[in-house]
Short mmCIF file of C-alpha atoms in Angstrom, two decimals:
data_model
loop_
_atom_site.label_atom_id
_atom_site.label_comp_id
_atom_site.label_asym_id
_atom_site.label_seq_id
_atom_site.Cartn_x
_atom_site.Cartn_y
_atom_site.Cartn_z
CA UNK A 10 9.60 -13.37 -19.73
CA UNK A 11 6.56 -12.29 -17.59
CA UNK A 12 2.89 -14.05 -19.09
CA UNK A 13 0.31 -11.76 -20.09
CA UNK A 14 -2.73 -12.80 -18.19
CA UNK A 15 -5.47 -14.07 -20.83
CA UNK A 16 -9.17 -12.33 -20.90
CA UNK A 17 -11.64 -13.45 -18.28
CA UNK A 18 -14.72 -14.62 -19.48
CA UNK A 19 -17.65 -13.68 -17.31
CA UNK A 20 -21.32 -15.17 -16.37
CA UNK A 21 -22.22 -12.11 -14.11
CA UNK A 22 -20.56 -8.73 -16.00
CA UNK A 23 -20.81 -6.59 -13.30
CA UNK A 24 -17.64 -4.94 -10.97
CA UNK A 25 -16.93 -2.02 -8.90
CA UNK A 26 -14.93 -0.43 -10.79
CA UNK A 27 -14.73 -0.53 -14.91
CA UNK A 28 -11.86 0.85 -16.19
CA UNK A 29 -11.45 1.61 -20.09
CA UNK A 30 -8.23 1.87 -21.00
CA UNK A 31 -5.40 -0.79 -20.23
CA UNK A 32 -2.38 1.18 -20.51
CA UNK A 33 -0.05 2.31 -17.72
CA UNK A 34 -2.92 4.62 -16.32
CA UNK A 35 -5.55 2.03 -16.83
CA UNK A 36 -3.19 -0.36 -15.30
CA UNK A 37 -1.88 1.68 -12.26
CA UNK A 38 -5.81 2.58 -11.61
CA UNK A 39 -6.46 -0.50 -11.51
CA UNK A 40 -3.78 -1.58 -9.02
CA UNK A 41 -4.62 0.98 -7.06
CA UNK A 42 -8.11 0.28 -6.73
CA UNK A 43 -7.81 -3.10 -5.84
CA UNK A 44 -5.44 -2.15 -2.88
CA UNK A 45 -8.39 -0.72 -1.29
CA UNK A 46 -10.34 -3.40 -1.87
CA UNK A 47 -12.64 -3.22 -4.94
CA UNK A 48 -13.46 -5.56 -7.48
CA UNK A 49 -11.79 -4.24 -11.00
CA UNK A 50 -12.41 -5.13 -14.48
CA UNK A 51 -9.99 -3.19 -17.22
CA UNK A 52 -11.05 -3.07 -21.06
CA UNK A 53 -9.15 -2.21 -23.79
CA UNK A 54 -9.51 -2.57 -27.49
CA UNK A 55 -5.76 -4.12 -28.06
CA UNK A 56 -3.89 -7.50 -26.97
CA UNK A 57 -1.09 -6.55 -24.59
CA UNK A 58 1.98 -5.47 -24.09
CA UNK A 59 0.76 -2.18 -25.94
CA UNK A 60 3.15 0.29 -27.40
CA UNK A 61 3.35 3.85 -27.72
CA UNK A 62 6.03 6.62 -28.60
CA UNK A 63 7.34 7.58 -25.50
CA UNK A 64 10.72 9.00 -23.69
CA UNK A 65 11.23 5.76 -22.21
CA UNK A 66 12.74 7.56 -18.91
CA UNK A 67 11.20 7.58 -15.79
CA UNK A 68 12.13 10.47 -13.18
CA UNK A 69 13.16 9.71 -9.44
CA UNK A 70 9.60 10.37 -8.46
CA UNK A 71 7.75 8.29 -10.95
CA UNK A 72 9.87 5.28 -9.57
CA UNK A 73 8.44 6.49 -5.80
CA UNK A 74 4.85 6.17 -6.91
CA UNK A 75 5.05 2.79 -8.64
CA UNK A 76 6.65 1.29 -5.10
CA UNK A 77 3.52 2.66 -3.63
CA UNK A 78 1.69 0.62 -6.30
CA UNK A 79 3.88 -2.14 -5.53
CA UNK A 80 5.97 -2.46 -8.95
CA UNK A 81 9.53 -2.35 -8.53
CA UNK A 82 11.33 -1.97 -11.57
CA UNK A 83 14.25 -4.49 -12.61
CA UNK A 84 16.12 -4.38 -15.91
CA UNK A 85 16.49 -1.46 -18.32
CA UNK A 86 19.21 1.08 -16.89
CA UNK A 87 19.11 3.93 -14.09
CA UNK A 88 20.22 7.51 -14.74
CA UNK A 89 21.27 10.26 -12.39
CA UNK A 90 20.19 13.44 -13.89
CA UNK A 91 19.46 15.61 -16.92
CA UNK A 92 21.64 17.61 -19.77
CA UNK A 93 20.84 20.14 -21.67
CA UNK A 94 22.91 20.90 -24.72
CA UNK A 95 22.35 22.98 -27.73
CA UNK A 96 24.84 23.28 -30.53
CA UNK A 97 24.37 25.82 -33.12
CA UNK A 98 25.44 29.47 -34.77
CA UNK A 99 28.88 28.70 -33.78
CA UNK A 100 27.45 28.30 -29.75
CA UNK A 101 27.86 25.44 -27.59
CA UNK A 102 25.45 25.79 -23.95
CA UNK A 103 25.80 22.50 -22.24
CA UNK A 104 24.23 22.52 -18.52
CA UNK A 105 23.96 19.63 -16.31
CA UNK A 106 22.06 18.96 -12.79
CA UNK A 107 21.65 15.56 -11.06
CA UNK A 108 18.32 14.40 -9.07
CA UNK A 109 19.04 15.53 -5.46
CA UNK A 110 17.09 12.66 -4.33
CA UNK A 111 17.33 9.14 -6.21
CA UNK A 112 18.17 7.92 -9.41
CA UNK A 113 16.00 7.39 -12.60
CA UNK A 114 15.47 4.75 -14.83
CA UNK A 115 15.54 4.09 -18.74
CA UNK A 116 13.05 0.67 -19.33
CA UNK A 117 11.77 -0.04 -22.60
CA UNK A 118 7.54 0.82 -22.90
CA UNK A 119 6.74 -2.64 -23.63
CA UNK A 120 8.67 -3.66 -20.47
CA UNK A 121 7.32 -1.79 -18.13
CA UNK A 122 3.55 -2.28 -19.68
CA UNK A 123 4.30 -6.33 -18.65
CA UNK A 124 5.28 -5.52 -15.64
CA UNK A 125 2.13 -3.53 -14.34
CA UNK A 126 0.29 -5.93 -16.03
CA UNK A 127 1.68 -8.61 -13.46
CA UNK A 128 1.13 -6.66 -10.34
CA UNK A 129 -2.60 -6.27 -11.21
CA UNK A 130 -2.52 -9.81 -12.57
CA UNK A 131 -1.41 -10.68 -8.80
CA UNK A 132 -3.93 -8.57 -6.78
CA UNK A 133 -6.90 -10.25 -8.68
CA UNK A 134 -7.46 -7.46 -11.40
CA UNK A 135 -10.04 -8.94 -14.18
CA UNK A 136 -8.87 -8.15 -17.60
CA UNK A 137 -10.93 -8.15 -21.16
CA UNK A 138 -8.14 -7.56 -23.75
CA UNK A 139 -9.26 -6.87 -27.68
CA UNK A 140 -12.60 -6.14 -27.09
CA UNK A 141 -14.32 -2.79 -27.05
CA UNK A 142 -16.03 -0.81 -24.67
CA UNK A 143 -19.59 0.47 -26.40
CA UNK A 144 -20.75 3.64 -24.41
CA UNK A 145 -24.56 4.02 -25.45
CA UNK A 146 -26.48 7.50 -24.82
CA UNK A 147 -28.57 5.95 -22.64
CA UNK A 148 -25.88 5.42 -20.01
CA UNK A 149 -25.14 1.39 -20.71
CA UNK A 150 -21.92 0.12 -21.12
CA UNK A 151 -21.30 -2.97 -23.17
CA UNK A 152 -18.46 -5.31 -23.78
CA UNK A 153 -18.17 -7.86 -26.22
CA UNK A 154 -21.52 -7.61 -26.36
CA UNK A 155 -22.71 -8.40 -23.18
CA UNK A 156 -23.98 -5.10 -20.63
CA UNK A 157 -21.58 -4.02 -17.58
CA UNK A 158 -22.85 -2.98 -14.16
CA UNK A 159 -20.41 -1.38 -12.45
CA UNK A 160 -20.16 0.93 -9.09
CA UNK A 161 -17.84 3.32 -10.95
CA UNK A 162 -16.89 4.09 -14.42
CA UNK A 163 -12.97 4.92 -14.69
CA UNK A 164 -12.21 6.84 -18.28
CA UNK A 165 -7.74 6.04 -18.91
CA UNK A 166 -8.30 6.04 -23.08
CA UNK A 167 -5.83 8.61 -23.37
CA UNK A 168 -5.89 12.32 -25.49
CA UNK A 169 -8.98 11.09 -27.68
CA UNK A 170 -10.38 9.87 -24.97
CA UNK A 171 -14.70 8.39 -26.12
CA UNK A 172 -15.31 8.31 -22.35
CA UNK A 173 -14.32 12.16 -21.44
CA UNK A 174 -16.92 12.91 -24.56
CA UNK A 175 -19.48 10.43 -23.28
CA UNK A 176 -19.54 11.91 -20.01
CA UNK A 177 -19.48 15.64 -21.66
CA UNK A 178 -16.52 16.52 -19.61
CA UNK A 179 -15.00 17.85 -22.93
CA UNK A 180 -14.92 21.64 -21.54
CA UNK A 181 -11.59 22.76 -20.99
CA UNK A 182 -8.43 24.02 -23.01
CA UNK A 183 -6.01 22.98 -25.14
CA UNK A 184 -3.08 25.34 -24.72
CA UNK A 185 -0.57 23.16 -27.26
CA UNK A 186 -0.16 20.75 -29.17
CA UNK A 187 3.04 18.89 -30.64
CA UNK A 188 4.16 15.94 -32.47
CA UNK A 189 6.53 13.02 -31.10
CA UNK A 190 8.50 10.49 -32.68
CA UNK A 191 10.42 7.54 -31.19
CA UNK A 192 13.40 4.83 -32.38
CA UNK A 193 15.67 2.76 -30.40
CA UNK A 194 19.32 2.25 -31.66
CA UNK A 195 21.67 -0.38 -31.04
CA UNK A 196 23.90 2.02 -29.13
CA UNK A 197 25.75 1.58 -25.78
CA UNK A 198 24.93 4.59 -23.71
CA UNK A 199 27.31 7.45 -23.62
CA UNK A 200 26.17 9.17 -20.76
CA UNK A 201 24.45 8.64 -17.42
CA UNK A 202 21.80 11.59 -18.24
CA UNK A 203 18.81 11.64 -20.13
CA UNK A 204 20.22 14.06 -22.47
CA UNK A 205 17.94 16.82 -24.17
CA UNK A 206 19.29 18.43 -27.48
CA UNK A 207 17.31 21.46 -28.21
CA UNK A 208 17.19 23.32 -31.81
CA UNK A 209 14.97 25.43 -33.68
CA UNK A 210 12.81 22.28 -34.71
CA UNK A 211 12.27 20.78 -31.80
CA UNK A 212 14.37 18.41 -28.69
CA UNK A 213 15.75 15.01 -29.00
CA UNK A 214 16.32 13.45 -26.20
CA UNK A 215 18.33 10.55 -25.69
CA UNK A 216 17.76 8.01 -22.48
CA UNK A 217 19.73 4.85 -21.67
CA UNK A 218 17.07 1.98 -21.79
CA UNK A 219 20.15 -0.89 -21.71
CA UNK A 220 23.67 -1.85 -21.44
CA UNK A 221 23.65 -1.66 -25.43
CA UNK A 222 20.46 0.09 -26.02
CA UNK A 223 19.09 3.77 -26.02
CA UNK A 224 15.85 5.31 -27.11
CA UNK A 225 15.97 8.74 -29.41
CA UNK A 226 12.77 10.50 -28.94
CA UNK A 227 11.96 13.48 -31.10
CA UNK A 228 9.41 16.31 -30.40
CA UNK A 229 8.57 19.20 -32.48
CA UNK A 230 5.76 22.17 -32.60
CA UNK A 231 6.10 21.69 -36.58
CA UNK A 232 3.76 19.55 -38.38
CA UNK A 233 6.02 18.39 -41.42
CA UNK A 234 9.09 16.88 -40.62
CA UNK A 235 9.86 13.60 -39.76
CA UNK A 236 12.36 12.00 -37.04
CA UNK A 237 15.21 11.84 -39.89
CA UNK A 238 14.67 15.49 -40.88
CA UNK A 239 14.57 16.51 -37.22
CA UNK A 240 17.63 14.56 -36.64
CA UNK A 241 19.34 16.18 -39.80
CA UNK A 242 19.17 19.57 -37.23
CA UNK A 243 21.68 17.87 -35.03
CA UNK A 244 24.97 17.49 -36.39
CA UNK A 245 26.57 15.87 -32.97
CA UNK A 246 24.06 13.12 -32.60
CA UNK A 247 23.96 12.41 -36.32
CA UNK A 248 27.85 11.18 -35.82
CA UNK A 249 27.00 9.47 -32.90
CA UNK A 250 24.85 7.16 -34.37
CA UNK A 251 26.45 6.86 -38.08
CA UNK A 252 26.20 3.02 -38.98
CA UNK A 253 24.54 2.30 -35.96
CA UNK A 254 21.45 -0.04 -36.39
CA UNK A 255 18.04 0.29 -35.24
CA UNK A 256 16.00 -2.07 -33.17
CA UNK A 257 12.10 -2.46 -33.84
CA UNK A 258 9.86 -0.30 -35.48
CA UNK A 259 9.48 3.48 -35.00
CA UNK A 260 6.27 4.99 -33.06
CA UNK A 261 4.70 8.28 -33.33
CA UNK A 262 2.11 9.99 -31.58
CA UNK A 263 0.55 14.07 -30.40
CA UNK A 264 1.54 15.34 -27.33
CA UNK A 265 -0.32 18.36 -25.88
CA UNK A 266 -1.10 19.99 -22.96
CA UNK A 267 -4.74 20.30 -21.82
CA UNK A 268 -6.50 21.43 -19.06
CA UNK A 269 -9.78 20.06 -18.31
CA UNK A 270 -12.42 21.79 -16.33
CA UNK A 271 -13.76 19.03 -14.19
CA UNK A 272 -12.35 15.36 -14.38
CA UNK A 273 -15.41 13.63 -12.69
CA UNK A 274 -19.09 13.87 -13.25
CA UNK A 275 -21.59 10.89 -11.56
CA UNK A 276 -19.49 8.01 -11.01
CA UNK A 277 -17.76 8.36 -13.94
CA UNK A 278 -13.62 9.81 -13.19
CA UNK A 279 -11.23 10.19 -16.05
CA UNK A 280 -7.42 9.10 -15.09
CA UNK A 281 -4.58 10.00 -17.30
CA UNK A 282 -4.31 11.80 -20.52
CA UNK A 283 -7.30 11.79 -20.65
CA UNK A 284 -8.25 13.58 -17.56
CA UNK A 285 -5.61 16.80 -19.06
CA UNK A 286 -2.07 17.14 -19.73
CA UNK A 287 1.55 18.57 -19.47
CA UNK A 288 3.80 18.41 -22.91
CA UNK A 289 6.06 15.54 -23.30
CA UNK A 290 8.82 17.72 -23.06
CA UNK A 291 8.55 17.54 -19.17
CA UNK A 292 8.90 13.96 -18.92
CA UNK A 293 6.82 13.64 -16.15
CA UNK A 294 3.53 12.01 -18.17
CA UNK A 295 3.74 8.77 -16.35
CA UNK A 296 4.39 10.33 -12.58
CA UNK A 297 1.53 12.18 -13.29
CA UNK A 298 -0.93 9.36 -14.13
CA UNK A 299 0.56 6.91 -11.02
CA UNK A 300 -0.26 10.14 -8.76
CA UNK A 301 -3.68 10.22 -9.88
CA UNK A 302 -4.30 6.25 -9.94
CA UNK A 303 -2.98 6.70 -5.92
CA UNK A 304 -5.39 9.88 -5.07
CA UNK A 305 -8.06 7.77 -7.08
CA UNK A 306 -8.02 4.70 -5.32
CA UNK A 307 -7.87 6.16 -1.82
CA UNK A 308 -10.98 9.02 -2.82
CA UNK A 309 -13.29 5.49 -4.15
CA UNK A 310 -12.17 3.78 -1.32
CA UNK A 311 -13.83 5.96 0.66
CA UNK A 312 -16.65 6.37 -1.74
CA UNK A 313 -16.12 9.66 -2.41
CA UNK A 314 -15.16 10.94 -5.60
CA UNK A 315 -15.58 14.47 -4.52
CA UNK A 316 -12.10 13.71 -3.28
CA UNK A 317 -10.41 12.98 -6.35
CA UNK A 318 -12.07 15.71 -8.24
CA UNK A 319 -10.43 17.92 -5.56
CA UNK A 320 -7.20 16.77 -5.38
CA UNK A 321 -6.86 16.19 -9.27
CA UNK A 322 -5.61 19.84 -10.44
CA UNK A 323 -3.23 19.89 -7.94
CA UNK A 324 -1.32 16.70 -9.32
CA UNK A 325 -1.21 18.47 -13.07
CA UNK A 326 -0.29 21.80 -12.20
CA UNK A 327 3.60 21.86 -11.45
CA UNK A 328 4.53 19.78 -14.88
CA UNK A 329 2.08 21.93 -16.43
CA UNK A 330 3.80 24.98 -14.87
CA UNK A 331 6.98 23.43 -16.39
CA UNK A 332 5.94 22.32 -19.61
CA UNK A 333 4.79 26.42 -20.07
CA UNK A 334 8.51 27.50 -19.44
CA UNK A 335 10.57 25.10 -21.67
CA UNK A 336 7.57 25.50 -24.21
CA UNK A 337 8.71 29.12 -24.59
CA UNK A 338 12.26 28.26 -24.90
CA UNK A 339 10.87 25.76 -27.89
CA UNK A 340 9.37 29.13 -29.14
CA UNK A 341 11.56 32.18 -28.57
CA UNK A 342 15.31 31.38 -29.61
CA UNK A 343 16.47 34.10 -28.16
CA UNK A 344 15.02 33.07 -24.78
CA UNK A 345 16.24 29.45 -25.35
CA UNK A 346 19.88 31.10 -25.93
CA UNK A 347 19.65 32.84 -22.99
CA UNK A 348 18.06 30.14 -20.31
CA UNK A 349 20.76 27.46 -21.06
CA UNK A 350 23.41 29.94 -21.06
CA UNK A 351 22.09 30.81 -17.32
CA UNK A 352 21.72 27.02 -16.71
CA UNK A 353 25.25 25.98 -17.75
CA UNK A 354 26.48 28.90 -15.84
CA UNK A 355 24.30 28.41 -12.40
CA UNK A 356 24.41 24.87 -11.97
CA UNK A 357 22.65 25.55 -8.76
CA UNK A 358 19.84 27.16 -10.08
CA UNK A 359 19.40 24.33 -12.79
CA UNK A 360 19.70 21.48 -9.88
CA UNK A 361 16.57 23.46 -7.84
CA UNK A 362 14.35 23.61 -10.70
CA UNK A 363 14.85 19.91 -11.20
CA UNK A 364 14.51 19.23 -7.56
CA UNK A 365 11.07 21.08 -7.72
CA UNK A 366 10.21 19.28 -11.01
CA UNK A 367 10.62 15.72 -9.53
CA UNK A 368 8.59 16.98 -6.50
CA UNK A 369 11.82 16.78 -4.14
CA UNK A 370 11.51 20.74 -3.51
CA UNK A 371 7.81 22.00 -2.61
CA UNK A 372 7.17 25.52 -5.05
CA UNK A 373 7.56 27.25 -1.36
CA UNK A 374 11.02 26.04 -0.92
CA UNK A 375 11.77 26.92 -4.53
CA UNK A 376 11.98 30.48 -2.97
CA UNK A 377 10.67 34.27 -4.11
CA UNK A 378 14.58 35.38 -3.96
CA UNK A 379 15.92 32.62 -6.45
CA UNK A 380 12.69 32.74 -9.03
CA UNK A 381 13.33 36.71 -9.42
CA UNK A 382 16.65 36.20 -9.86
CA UNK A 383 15.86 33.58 -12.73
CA UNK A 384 13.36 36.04 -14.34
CA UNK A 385 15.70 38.95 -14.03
CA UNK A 386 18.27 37.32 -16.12
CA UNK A 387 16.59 35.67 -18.30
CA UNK A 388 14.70 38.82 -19.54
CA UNK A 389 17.50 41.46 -18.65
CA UNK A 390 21.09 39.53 -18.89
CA UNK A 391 23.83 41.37 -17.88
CA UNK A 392 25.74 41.59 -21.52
CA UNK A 393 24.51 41.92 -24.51
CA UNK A 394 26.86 39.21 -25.80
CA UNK A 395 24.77 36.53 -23.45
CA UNK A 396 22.03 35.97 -26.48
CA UNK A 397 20.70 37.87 -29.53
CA UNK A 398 18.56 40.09 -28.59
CA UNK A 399 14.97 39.66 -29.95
CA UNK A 400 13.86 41.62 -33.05
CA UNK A 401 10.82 43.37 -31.69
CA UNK A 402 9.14 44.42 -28.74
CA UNK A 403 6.67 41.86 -29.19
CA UNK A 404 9.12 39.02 -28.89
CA UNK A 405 10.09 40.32 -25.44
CA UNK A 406 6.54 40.76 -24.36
CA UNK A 407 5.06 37.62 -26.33
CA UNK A 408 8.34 35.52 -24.41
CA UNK A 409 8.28 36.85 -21.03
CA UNK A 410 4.65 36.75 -20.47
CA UNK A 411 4.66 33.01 -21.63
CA UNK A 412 7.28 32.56 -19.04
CA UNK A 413 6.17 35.32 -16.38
CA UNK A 414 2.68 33.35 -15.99
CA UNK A 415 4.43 29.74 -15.62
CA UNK A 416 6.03 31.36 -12.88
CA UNK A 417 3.28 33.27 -11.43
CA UNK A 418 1.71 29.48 -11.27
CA UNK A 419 4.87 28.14 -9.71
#
């Protein structure tokens, strides 16, 4: 069982780098910043380990980014690919693709929250847990009532974030928004996938997190139902876990994707959800945020935050890009019909988008050739029997210019 490191106390309150926000981004800024050499101080409002509804799977890539933070992952179980499987109407699309490069890994939240806690915990990070961080209008910070001087100011308190408003880098766009809902089951794996069950709700998706253990996250564009309605949509997993109990409590939370239009102003730099998003539905949340601690630390440790600011929108814009194509599937069921049709059919194809998606295949390499043939089939099929065709014009144009422009950005 790794220790939580206790709150410093402090008789000088000053640092170069205050971070608000001690969750994975918080944490992984904060590891990353003291790599190069600065003297951190993270703040956060709850006692760790802190929870939060989540997919519980990292990708191939996020596991790359957390060796370069020095965390290597033990426990929880490792997963070689995705599935895709819808089952309604009397159809059945199943498509599978492995990670070219890698494996990934189901660990439980909590988990890996304790274990980025100890790798800041051994580079000298300063922690103040269950206290909060007042941000007054004339620029002072204060903790637990005592003022902060600090070099740089480092905003990682997630979607609602008080220091993106503080710092008025607000301006930006919200392009969707969508409600997730986790519970682990007392289950022993059935697959080495995280699978992803789509219907007209919403997804599921199912990771392994241990030998006898799997976390059921549910997503849905919808604001009334609940996880056991969603689940009520999906006859197949609903027999897979009958009598099957539950561990802990459930979580919920709003996933969206955002795009901010700056992510720095002064010496302030937002990290994170809070610095913009892609929808949960790409599971690449947490790769994003380790990417960003990495670009972060290296731009301070230079002293230039210009760099980060410049580098940022590159990080976000593939699982962005991603997040706008399986979006539309979420929207447009005759799309949806049609794209896992193609998948299950051109396992190829669905193996190269992943590749791209874990960053193992640049956009270049994802190749002109191979995205027109995706477009062309997905909006043209050969047969009428591959999907029902939409009901209006507008579907088609609503649908393919949703998915046209994530490609255009690909």
């Amino acid at each position: 069982m790794i220790r939580t490191p206790k709150s410093n106390t402090y008789q000088n309150c000053s640092c170069d780098a205050l971070v608000i926000g001690g969750g994975p981004a918080g944490l992984a800024a904060g590891i990353a910043l003291r790599q190069q050499g600065l003297d951190v101080v993270i703040v956060d409002a709850l006692t760790p380990p802190i929870d939060k509804a989540c997919g519980e799977g990292l990708m191939p890539d996020s596991r790359r980014e957390l060796a370069l933070l020095g965390v290597e992952l033990t426990g929880g179980l490792e997963f070689s690919g995705i599935h895709f499987a819808q089952r309604n109407r009397g159809r059945e699309h199943l498509a599978t693709a492995d990670f070219p490069q890698g494996r990934g890994i189901g660990i439980p939240r909590l988990d890996l929250h304790e274990r980025l806690i100890e790798r800041a915990a051994q580079l000298g990070v300063r922690f103040q847990w269950n206290s909060r961080a007042e941000l007054r209008s004339n620029g002072e910070v204060r903790v637990a009532g005592q003022s902060f001087r600090f070099r740089y100011l480092i905003g990682a308190d997630g979607e609602a974030s008080s220091v993106r408003h503080w710092a008025d880098l607000d301006a930006g766009f919200r392009l969707t928004e969508r409600f997730g809902f986790r519970r682990h089951y007392a289950a022993a794996p059935w697959s080495d996938h995280v699978e992803v069950h789509w219907s007209d709700l919403g997804q599921v998706y199912v990771t392994p997190v241990g030998e006898n253990e799997i976390c059921m996250a549910a997503i849905t564009r919808h604001r009334g139902p609940k996880f056991d309605e969603i689940l009520e949509g999906f006859p197949y997993l609903r027999r897979k876990l009958l009598g099957v109990p539950t561990i802990g409590r459930g979580r919920g939370a709003v996933t969206s994707t955002r795009k901010l239009r700056r992510v720095t102003r002064g010496n302030v730099a937002l990290i994170g959800d809070a610095s913009g998003s892609a929808d949960a539905i790409t599971g690449e949340g947490l790769a994003s945020a380790f990417r960003e601690a990495l670009l972060l630390g290296e731009a301070l440790g230079r002293h230039s935050i210009r760099d980060y600011e410049i580098g940022h929108s590159r990080i976000l814009r593939i699982p962005q890009a991603m997040a706008a194509m399986m979006l539309a599937m979420d929207r447009w069921p005759w799309l949806r019909n049609r794209a896992l049709r193609l998948l299950a059919e051109d396992s190829e194809l669905f193996t190269r988008l992943l590749a791209v998606h874990v960053g193992d295949i640049v956009p270049a390499g994802f190749g002109v050739g191979l995205g027109l043939r995706l477009m062309g089939r997905l909006l043209y099929p050969k047969t009428s029997s591959e999907a029902a065709a939409p009901q209006d014009a507008s579907q088609v144009n609503a649908g393919g210019a949703e998915f046209g422009q994530a490609e255009a950005t690909l």
